[in-house]
XYZ file of C-alpha atoms in Angstrom:
557
model
C 12.212 31.762 -16.320
C 10.659 33.797 -13.070
C 12.716 34.006 -10.089
C 11.210 32.733 -7.415
C 10.615 34.882 -4.047
C 12.818 33.027 -1.916
C 14.440 35.471 0.119
C 10.784 35.831 1.652
C 11.711 33.026 3.711
C 13.891 32.122 6.726
C 15.596 28.322 7.039
C 13.974 26.683 10.518
C 16.015 27.132 13.384
C 17.849 23.651 14.455
C 18.388 22.125 17.765
C 21.174 22.616 19.334
C 21.532 18.574 20.306
C 25.486 17.479 20.718
C 24.878 13.836 21.426
C 22.018 13.040 19.659
C 21.379 9.143 19.810
C 18.318 8.884 17.628
C 20.366 8.356 13.984
C 21.791 5.176 15.565
C 18.285 3.726 16.766
C 15.734 1.302 14.659
C 12.255 0.972 15.719
C 11.544 -1.931 17.370
C 7.425 -1.790 18.227
C 4.745 -0.621 17.635
C 3.816 3.344 19.729
C 0.195 3.351 21.151
C -1.879 4.228 18.254
C -4.670 7.072 18.573
C -6.754 7.527 15.542
C -8.139 11.242 15.190
C -10.246 10.593 11.759
C -13.274 11.773 14.069
C -11.935 14.710 14.995
C -8.946 16.384 13.216
C -9.879 14.191 10.036
C -13.612 15.387 10.409
C -13.034 18.872 10.504
C -10.916 19.100 7.539
C -13.668 17.617 5.115
C -15.513 19.644 2.898
C -18.506 17.925 3.981
C -18.172 16.553 7.720
C -19.433 12.939 8.420
C -22.884 12.742 9.467
C -24.050 10.055 11.967
C -23.821 7.229 9.534
C -20.581 7.764 8.061
C -19.253 8.461 11.744
C -20.102 5.357 13.145
C -19.042 3.249 10.087
C -15.456 4.974 10.680
C -15.840 4.311 14.595
C -16.564 0.629 13.664
C -13.926 0.395 11.603
C -10.986 1.647 13.666
C -12.534 -1.066 16.355
C -11.926 -3.436 14.123
C -8.430 -2.436 12.965
C -7.886 -2.536 16.594
C -7.125 1.065 17.760
C -7.467 1.528 21.871
C -7.618 5.480 21.651
C -9.874 6.871 19.402
C -10.612 11.070 19.439
C -14.123 10.844 19.043
C -14.573 14.512 18.381
C -14.741 17.964 19.922
C -18.124 17.816 22.000
C -17.765 21.307 23.217
C -17.657 23.113 20.211
C -20.046 20.787 18.076
C -23.238 19.925 18.988
C -22.855 16.834 16.431
C -19.789 15.748 17.806
C -21.818 16.083 21.336
C -24.375 14.168 20.396
C -22.150 11.748 18.431
C -20.273 11.086 21.850
C -23.802 10.474 23.860
C -24.970 7.930 21.377
C -21.852 5.877 21.981
C -21.737 5.798 25.466
C -25.741 5.422 26.060
C -25.846 2.766 23.727
C -22.826 1.047 25.434
C -20.903 1.161 22.186
C -17.318 1.984 23.505
C -15.517 -1.850 24.326
C -14.039 -1.980 28.022
C -10.490 -1.858 26.860
C -10.799 1.162 24.278
C -10.413 4.772 25.273
C -12.299 7.754 23.842
C -10.402 10.560 23.590
C -12.072 14.176 23.714
C -10.411 17.791 22.907
C -10.978 20.945 24.800
C -9.651 23.963 24.276
C -8.156 25.644 27.783
C -11.292 27.670 28.307
C -13.652 27.123 31.029
C -17.359 26.980 29.556
C -15.825 24.206 27.178
C -14.182 22.424 29.704
C -17.125 22.174 31.749
C -19.108 21.368 28.639
C -16.461 18.638 28.036
C -17.158 16.732 31.393
C -20.837 17.022 30.605
C -20.562 14.938 27.215
C -18.417 12.413 28.834
C -20.352 11.380 31.711
C -21.184 7.425 31.970
C -18.048 6.291 29.690
C -15.458 4.150 30.971
C -12.276 5.371 30.065
C -11.368 9.126 28.497
C -8.579 10.794 27.821
C -9.428 14.629 28.393
C -7.059 16.159 25.711
C -6.666 20.235 26.681
C -4.830 22.068 24.217
C -3.686 25.870 23.996
C -1.301 27.562 21.600
C 2.476 27.962 22.476
C 4.481 28.971 19.115
C 6.370 32.537 19.104
C 4.170 33.298 16.377
C 1.063 32.496 17.716
C 2.058 34.403 21.060
C 2.817 37.483 19.092
C 0.408 37.366 16.516
C -2.823 35.654 17.504
C -3.088 35.909 21.487
C -0.532 38.803 22.215
C 0.255 37.334 25.099
C 4.236 36.784 26.934
C 5.345 33.803 27.747
C 3.455 33.393 31.232
C 0.205 34.721 29.870
C 0.040 31.685 28.031
C 1.294 29.408 30.942
C -1.299 30.694 33.069
C -3.733 29.896 30.117
C -2.762 25.989 30.116
C -2.665 25.750 34.300
C -5.791 27.295 34.525
C -7.687 24.802 32.102
C -5.484 21.961 33.740
C -7.066 23.006 37.617
C -10.249 23.202 36.133
C -9.807 19.684 34.514
C -8.721 18.158 37.890
C -11.695 20.102 39.593
C -14.140 18.313 37.779
C -12.846 14.629 37.799
C -15.364 14.029 41.213
C -18.655 15.116 38.809
C -18.041 11.671 36.582
C -17.222 9.584 39.599
C -17.462 6.052 37.306
C -14.881 7.432 34.880
C -11.248 6.712 34.509
C -9.905 9.972 33.262
C -6.466 9.943 31.482
C -5.009 13.535 31.234
C -3.367 14.748 27.975
C -1.946 18.339 27.379
C -0.848 19.823 23.854
C 1.521 22.602 23.611
C -0.441 23.254 19.993
C 2.392 24.317 17.190
C 5.113 22.553 19.762
C 7.112 22.770 16.195
C 7.322 26.326 16.286
C 7.867 26.657 20.336
C 10.952 27.652 21.923
C 12.115 24.193 23.398
C 12.494 25.185 26.486
C 9.356 27.114 26.833
C 7.560 24.173 25.296
C 9.112 21.902 28.406
C 8.047 24.650 31.114
C 4.525 24.933 30.027
C 4.252 21.448 29.834
C 5.754 20.615 33.637
C 3.452 23.439 34.756
C 0.511 21.266 33.321
C 2.444 18.190 34.965
C 2.965 19.602 38.117
C -1.163 20.697 38.478
C -1.801 17.019 37.399
C 0.694 15.219 40.088
C 1.692 13.404 37.206
C 3.587 10.163 38.428
C 4.399 6.823 36.900
C 1.086 5.307 38.181
C -0.480 8.493 36.886
C 1.194 9.545 33.469
C 0.249 12.029 31.967
C 0.067 12.037 28.178
C 2.100 15.246 26.134
C 1.227 15.278 22.597
C 3.588 17.723 21.017
C 1.954 18.613 17.385
C 3.598 19.600 14.556
C 0.714 21.562 14.086
C 2.365 22.880 10.994
C 5.232 20.575 9.661
C 7.967 23.429 9.318
C 11.374 21.488 9.293
C 13.130 18.546 7.279
C 12.509 15.553 9.546
C 15.949 15.392 11.180
C 15.095 18.541 12.923
C 11.909 17.313 14.348
C 13.968 14.186 15.423
C 15.810 16.379 17.579
C 13.326 18.754 19.045
C 11.477 15.307 20.051
C 14.862 13.619 21.605
C 15.713 17.295 23.144
C 12.316 16.872 24.801
C 12.463 13.720 26.293
C 15.783 14.489 27.490
C 14.978 17.657 29.429
C 11.336 17.203 30.667
C 11.550 16.528 34.131
C 9.852 12.927 35.613
C 10.295 11.346 32.112
C 8.603 7.987 33.564
C 5.659 9.875 34.575
C 4.713 10.847 31.283
C 3.917 9.413 27.612
C 5.452 11.354 24.827
C 2.928 11.581 22.166
C 3.436 12.466 18.325
C 0.749 14.563 15.956
C 2.722 14.921 12.809
C 1.259 16.921 9.746
C 2.271 16.365 6.404
C 2.633 20.095 4.872
C 6.555 19.242 3.287
C 5.622 15.883 2.374
C 7.575 14.747 5.178
C 4.917 13.178 7.954
C 6.002 9.603 7.640
C 9.662 10.206 8.026
C 9.239 13.126 10.847
C 6.965 10.501 12.569
C 9.370 7.299 12.329
C 12.731 9.665 13.573
C 10.408 11.303 16.497
C 9.904 7.300 17.444
C 13.372 6.512 17.108
C 14.136 9.915 18.961
C 11.962 8.354 22.032
C 8.584 9.318 21.510
C 5.713 6.659 22.865
C 2.537 6.986 21.119
C 1.333 8.768 17.557
C -1.851 10.619 16.466
C -2.892 10.110 13.194
C -5.445 9.194 10.402
C -6.493 6.715 7.940
C -4.547 7.213 4.514
C -3.407 10.793 6.068
C -6.849 12.656 5.885
C -6.427 16.145 7.493
C -6.227 19.799 6.937
C -3.840 21.351 4.330
C -1.808 18.543 2.913
C -3.136 16.360 5.978
C -2.338 14.509 9.107
C 0.326 11.680 9.482
C -0.706 8.394 7.829
C -1.322 5.606 10.065
C -1.801 2.685 7.873
C 1.307 3.667 6.062
C 3.178 3.871 9.610
C 1.734 0.290 10.586
C 2.856 -1.273 6.992
C 6.311 0.286 6.877
C 6.643 -1.382 10.513
C 5.583 -4.856 9.022
C 8.056 -4.412 6.379
C 10.779 -4.187 9.210
C 9.595 -7.229 10.931
C 7.662 -5.461 13.264
C 4.335 -6.259 14.897
C 2.245 -3.026 13.943
C -0.682 -3.772 16.462
C -3.199 -2.922 13.607
C -5.179 -5.126 11.656
C -4.238 -4.057 7.974
C -5.229 -7.480 6.426
C -7.621 -5.871 4.167
C -6.320 -2.831 3.325
C -9.229 -2.546 0.351
C -12.080 -2.893 3.006
C -9.970 -0.007 4.823
C -9.631 2.307 2.039
C -13.117 1.955 0.738
C -14.447 2.479 4.066
C -12.235 5.638 4.234
C -13.512 7.004 1.130
C -16.998 6.472 1.712
C -17.032 8.314 5.166
C -14.481 11.027 4.291
C -15.782 11.195 0.896
C -12.481 11.610 -0.687
C -10.615 9.241 -2.969
C -7.329 7.992 -2.042
C -4.705 8.444 -4.861
C -3.468 5.798 -7.315
C -0.014 5.823 -6.038
C -0.647 6.145 -2.293
C 2.003 4.101 -0.287
C 0.786 0.365 -0.001
C -3.048 1.156 -0.869
C -3.150 2.531 -3.837
C -4.415 1.065 -7.124
C -1.112 0.945 -8.953
C 1.367 0.439 -6.186
C 2.268 -3.111 -6.806
C 2.081 -2.735 -10.620
C 5.213 -2.739 -12.759
C 4.910 -1.182 -16.359
C 9.031 -1.509 -16.929
C 10.130 -4.333 -18.882
C 13.141 -4.733 -16.417
C 11.224 -4.352 -13.581
C 8.706 -7.217 -14.850
C 11.396 -9.197 -15.877
C 12.911 -8.960 -11.915
C 9.929 -9.427 -10.392
C 8.774 -12.676 -12.742
C 12.214 -14.170 -11.849
C 11.380 -13.274 -8.305
C 8.102 -15.116 -7.894
C 9.621 -18.040 -9.637
C 12.785 -18.212 -7.024
C 10.239 -17.482 -4.105
C 8.389 -20.695 -5.379
C 11.352 -22.700 -5.990
C 12.727 -22.115 -2.442
C 9.410 -22.886 -0.715
C 10.705 -19.957 1.585
C 8.104 -18.254 3.993
C 10.684 -15.255 3.622
C 9.497 -12.435 1.359
C 12.211 -11.459 -0.992
C 11.033 -10.105 -4.503
C 12.431 -7.769 -6.328
C 10.608 -4.364 -6.594
C 7.730 -5.763 -4.496
C 9.024 -4.440 -0.303
C 5.972 -6.386 0.719
C 3.423 -9.544 -0.418
C 0.560 -7.863 -1.777
C -1.551 -10.727 -0.109
C -0.265 -9.903 3.304
C -2.747 -6.894 3.236
C -5.471 -8.248 1.103
C -4.259 -7.357 -2.265
C -3.751 -9.781 -5.090
C -1.232 -10.986 -7.422
C -3.414 -10.106 -10.575
C -2.177 -6.471 -11.371
C 1.389 -6.443 -10.526
C 2.367 -6.574 -13.862
C 0.425 -4.208 -16.675
C 1.643 -3.828 -20.043
C 2.190 -0.759 -21.974
C 4.901 0.504 -24.726
C 7.205 0.544 -21.815
C 7.014 -3.054 -21.048
C 9.631 -5.934 -22.122
C 9.311 -9.747 -22.515
C 9.682 -10.870 -18.718
C 6.148 -8.780 -18.517
C 4.473 -10.341 -21.340
C 5.921 -14.030 -20.215
C 4.721 -13.252 -16.501
C 1.167 -12.706 -17.707
C 1.294 -15.503 -20.125
C 2.289 -17.685 -17.162
C 0.238 -16.454 -14.218
C -2.957 -15.556 -16.080
C -2.860 -18.810 -18.893
C -0.341 -21.037 -17.376
C 1.862 -20.896 -20.295
C 5.466 -21.071 -19.553
C 6.990 -19.802 -22.857
C 10.787 -20.803 -23.608
C 12.902 -17.602 -23.441
C 13.319 -17.556 -26.950
C 9.705 -17.264 -27.773
C 9.273 -14.879 -25.224
C 11.657 -12.390 -26.697
C 9.957 -13.307 -30.542
C 6.162 -12.436 -28.651
C 7.326 -9.469 -27.097
C 7.747 -7.998 -30.129
C 4.513 -8.560 -31.546
C 3.008 -7.095 -28.272
C 5.363 -4.108 -28.412
C 4.386 -3.186 -31.936
C 0.476 -3.119 -30.708
C 1.460 -0.781 -27.788
C 3.317 1.554 -29.804
C 0.559 1.550 -32.560
C -2.317 2.263 -30.126
C -0.230 3.900 -27.298
C -2.572 2.308 -24.628
C -2.363 -0.351 -22.232
C -2.432 -4.350 -23.158
C -4.697 -6.517 -21.311
C -3.989 -10.112 -20.992
C -7.348 -10.649 -22.841
C -5.499 -8.693 -25.776
C -2.225 -10.507 -24.970
C -3.819 -13.897 -25.154
C -5.768 -13.113 -28.370
C -2.808 -11.869 -30.238
C -0.888 -15.266 -29.044
C -3.941 -17.261 -30.345
C -3.590 -15.388 -33.767
C 0.347 -15.873 -34.028
C 1.104 -19.086 -32.757
C -2.003 -21.349 -32.235
C -3.326 -21.601 -36.179
C -4.069 -25.178 -36.272
C -6.992 -24.817 -38.833
C -5.684 -22.756 -41.758
C -4.543 -23.050 -44.330
C -3.485 -26.730 -42.789
C -5.839 -28.598 -40.329
C -4.551 -31.379 -38.496
C -7.336 -34.354 -38.188
C -5.511 -37.718 -37.185
C -2.314 -39.591 -37.522
C -1.175 -43.240 -37.574
C 2.476 -44.681 -37.541
C 3.795 -47.930 -37.973
C 7.547 -49.223 -37.826
C 9.533 -49.443 -41.041
C 9.901 -53.389 -41.886
C 13.948 -52.607 -42.637
C 14.718 -50.332 -39.910
C 13.526 -50.416 -36.301
C 14.504 -46.804 -36.014
C 12.546 -45.590 -38.755
C 8.608 -44.941 -38.435
C 6.523 -44.766 -41.081
C 3.987 -41.862 -40.432
C 0.088 -41.169 -42.344
C -1.679 -38.060 -41.123
C -5.424 -36.938 -42.356
C -5.135 -33.269 -42.663
C -7.753 -30.295 -44.471
C -5.531 -28.454 -46.818
C -7.667 -24.937 -47.791
C -10.712 -26.898 -46.891
C -9.969 -30.391 -48.749
C -9.718 -33.421 -47.134
C -6.137 -34.742 -47.819
C -3.744 -37.777 -46.658
C 0.087 -37.020 -46.330
C 2.718 -39.843 -45.360
C 6.575 -39.289 -44.489
C 9.102 -41.081 -42.212
C 11.255 -40.406 -39.520
C 12.756 -41.594 -35.875
C 9.339 -40.474 -34.408
C 6.226 -38.992 -35.029
C 7.533 -35.072 -35.417
C 10.326 -36.264 -37.491
C 7.670 -38.350 -39.803
C 5.224 -35.275 -39.808
C 7.933 -32.656 -40.837
C 8.991 -35.068 -43.466
C 5.334 -35.275 -44.548
C 5.126 -31.989 -44.685
C 7.968 -31.070 -46.873
C 7.125 -33.845 -49.309
C 3.495 -33.343 -49.651
C 3.093 -29.240 -49.152
C 6.504 -27.900 -49.950
C 7.294 -26.571 -46.755
C 10.765 -27.677 -45.547
C 11.228 -27.524 -41.570
C 13.838 -28.743 -39.174
C 13.462 -28.737 -35.452
C 16.000 -26.439 -33.253
C 14.416 -26.418 -29.993
C 11.501 -28.111 -28.294
C 9.637 -27.745 -24.790
C 6.746 -29.106 -23.350
C 4.950 -28.728 -20.211
C 1.004 -29.673 -18.941
C -1.694 -26.964 -18.430
C -3.694 -29.055 -16.045
C -3.910 -31.691 -14.163
C -6.242 -34.772 -13.493
C -7.463 -37.396 -16.171
C -8.333 -34.918 -18.761
C -5.035 -33.097 -18.530
C -4.398 -30.802 -21.622
C -0.358 -30.113 -22.708
C 1.422 -27.366 -24.472
C 4.503 -28.053 -27.267
C 6.780 -24.947 -28.206
C 8.740 -25.909 -31.287
C 11.275 -23.776 -32.687
C 11.601 -24.654 -36.338
C 13.859 -23.402 -39.271
C 12.621 -23.111 -43.033
C 15.142 -24.372 -45.956
C 15.770 -20.500 -46.349
C 17.259 -20.029 -42.744
C 14.133 -18.369 -41.104
C 13.300 -19.136 -37.694
C 9.125 -19.626 -36.925
C 7.758 -20.547 -33.637
C 4.936 -23.395 -33.398
C 2.497 -23.601 -30.457
C -0.018 -26.759 -30.083
C -2.161 -27.884 -27.279
C -3.799 -31.127 -26.875
C -4.682 -33.708 -24.035
C -2.028 -36.023 -26.159
C 1.551 -34.719 -26.150
C 2.307 -36.175 -29.779
C -0.533 -34.476 -30.930
C 0.217 -31.686 -29.337
C 3.715 -31.436 -31.098
C 2.412 -31.982 -34.245
C -0.112 -29.205 -33.967
C 2.755 -27.166 -33.023
C 4.296 -28.251 -36.377
C 0.952 -27.418 -38.424
C 1.034 -23.674 -36.390
C 4.392 -23.014 -37.870
C 3.717 -24.504 -41.190
C 0.360 -22.087 -41.508
C 2.390 -19.389 -40.300
C 4.678 -19.903 -43.555
C 1.897 -20.471 -46.040
C 0.356 -17.276 -44.940
C 3.292 -14.812 -45.477
C-alpha cells in the first residue's frame, strides 16, 4: 500500500471560543435566502448560460420565492451586463425582489456596475476583495493595512455614486473573500472599516457576507468562526451576517446549518449546489432539511422535479441519482428489511389517519415535494418479502397473507439471483399470475350448483362443470359448504386430496362490478403446503378458483 503524503498538510487552526452557544441551539426560522445561480453558479459551468437559459433560471428562482437574486458580474461580463439591462428595461424585476450585483473593489468596475443598475428599484451592490493570509502573501503581496485600504476605497466610491441612481434603493454588501482563511480579528477590523464608510445603522443595515470561498475546516470550526464574529463585530444590530459556503470538504450543508445556529441571518447558495470545484452550498437541500424539522423554509419546493429539470437544462449538468431529496433513487428501498419497515409504516399511517408523517426510512413524505410513491420500493436480489408484498399491494391491490408473502418472495428471489437484475412490478405480477392464478390448465372451472342434503341440513351437495385436459367433465362432492364440497369433488374425481389450512379474502375493486380475491392455503395428503389464488366477482367462485389454482400446481408438478 502506498503511503499517502499527509505530512504536506497542516490541521486548520481552531478558534478560541470558551463559551460557545451554538451547540445547544436549533434552527427555528428560515434565513434570508439569496440565490447566486446566475453568477457564482454560472461562472462554474463548462458552457455558461445564454440569455434563454438565464431567463429560464431567473423565472424559476422567482417562482420559488427568492427575494434576493445575484444576477451577475455586470462590470466584468458584457453578457451579464446585457442580461441585467434586459431585466430592468423590460420591467422583469418584481417590486419586492432585490437584484444583487457583484463587483471587485476596483474603480472602473464599480463605475461600470452603477451604469448597469440604472433604473432598477432595489439593488444590493456586493463589494468584495480577498483578505486571507495566503492571498495577502501570495497573490496581492500586501500587508493588512493595504488590504483594508482597497476595501475602504471601494466602499467610498460606491457611496459617492449613489446619487447617480436616484430612483434606486441601494443596500450595501461587503465580502471579505476567503473569510475562513482570514484571521478573525482582521476579518472583523476590515468589515468595521467598511461599515464606518457606509454608516451602518439599525435603519441602514449593511450585509456582511462571510464566504467559505474554499471549505477548509470541519463544520464546528466554521460555526465557531461565525459565532466569534457575531460576538465581536461592533453594532451587531446594524449588520446582517450572511454565509456563503462552498463544499470542498463535502460538508457545506452541515457548515451552513451550524453557521445559522452560530448567529448568521442569511445564506447565499445555488440550486442543488452547482458551483466551482465541488460547488456552492445547496439551497434546496437546506430548505427541505428545515421543513423536515417543522420549520417553514420560505421557499416553494412543492414541485422538486420541475426545479431539477429546469436546473439541469440551464446548467447542462445532471443532478446525481443519490442527491439529497431530489435524486431519482433517494426514496427507493432495495433492502428487504427496509422495505418491510416502509410497508408497515405506510399501513400504520393509513390506519392512524394522522397528518403527522412517521414512516421508517422515509424522513419526508415524497408527495410533499412533488414526488410519488411509485418507486419507493424496488426489487432486486437484496429485497425480501416486505418489498414484494408492497409492490403487490401498492401496484395491484393484492394484500397477500404473510405465509403467501414468504412463499412468493422465494420465487422472486430466485428470479433476481438468476438474472442479477432489478425485478420490475410487471415481472412480479407476471410471476404471480403464472404461479398462483392457474385457472385453466389442466383444470378449468366452468360453473357449479349446490343443493342441501335431504337427511343432514348442514351438508350440501355440489356439482361442478369443468374442463379436464380440454375435455368437458362433471364432478360432484359434498361438504358443509361450497369450498368443502369442491375439495371433496376434486378428491373423488381427480384424485387430488386437499385440506384447507388457511383462508383470506378481500375485495379488489369497488362498485357493482367489484371483484374479490381469495387466498387459500391447502395441504396435500402427503403434507405438502400449496397456495391457491382465485379472482372473481362472486366470492364463492373466487374461492373455488383458488382450489383449482392449487390443484393445477399439483397436477403439473
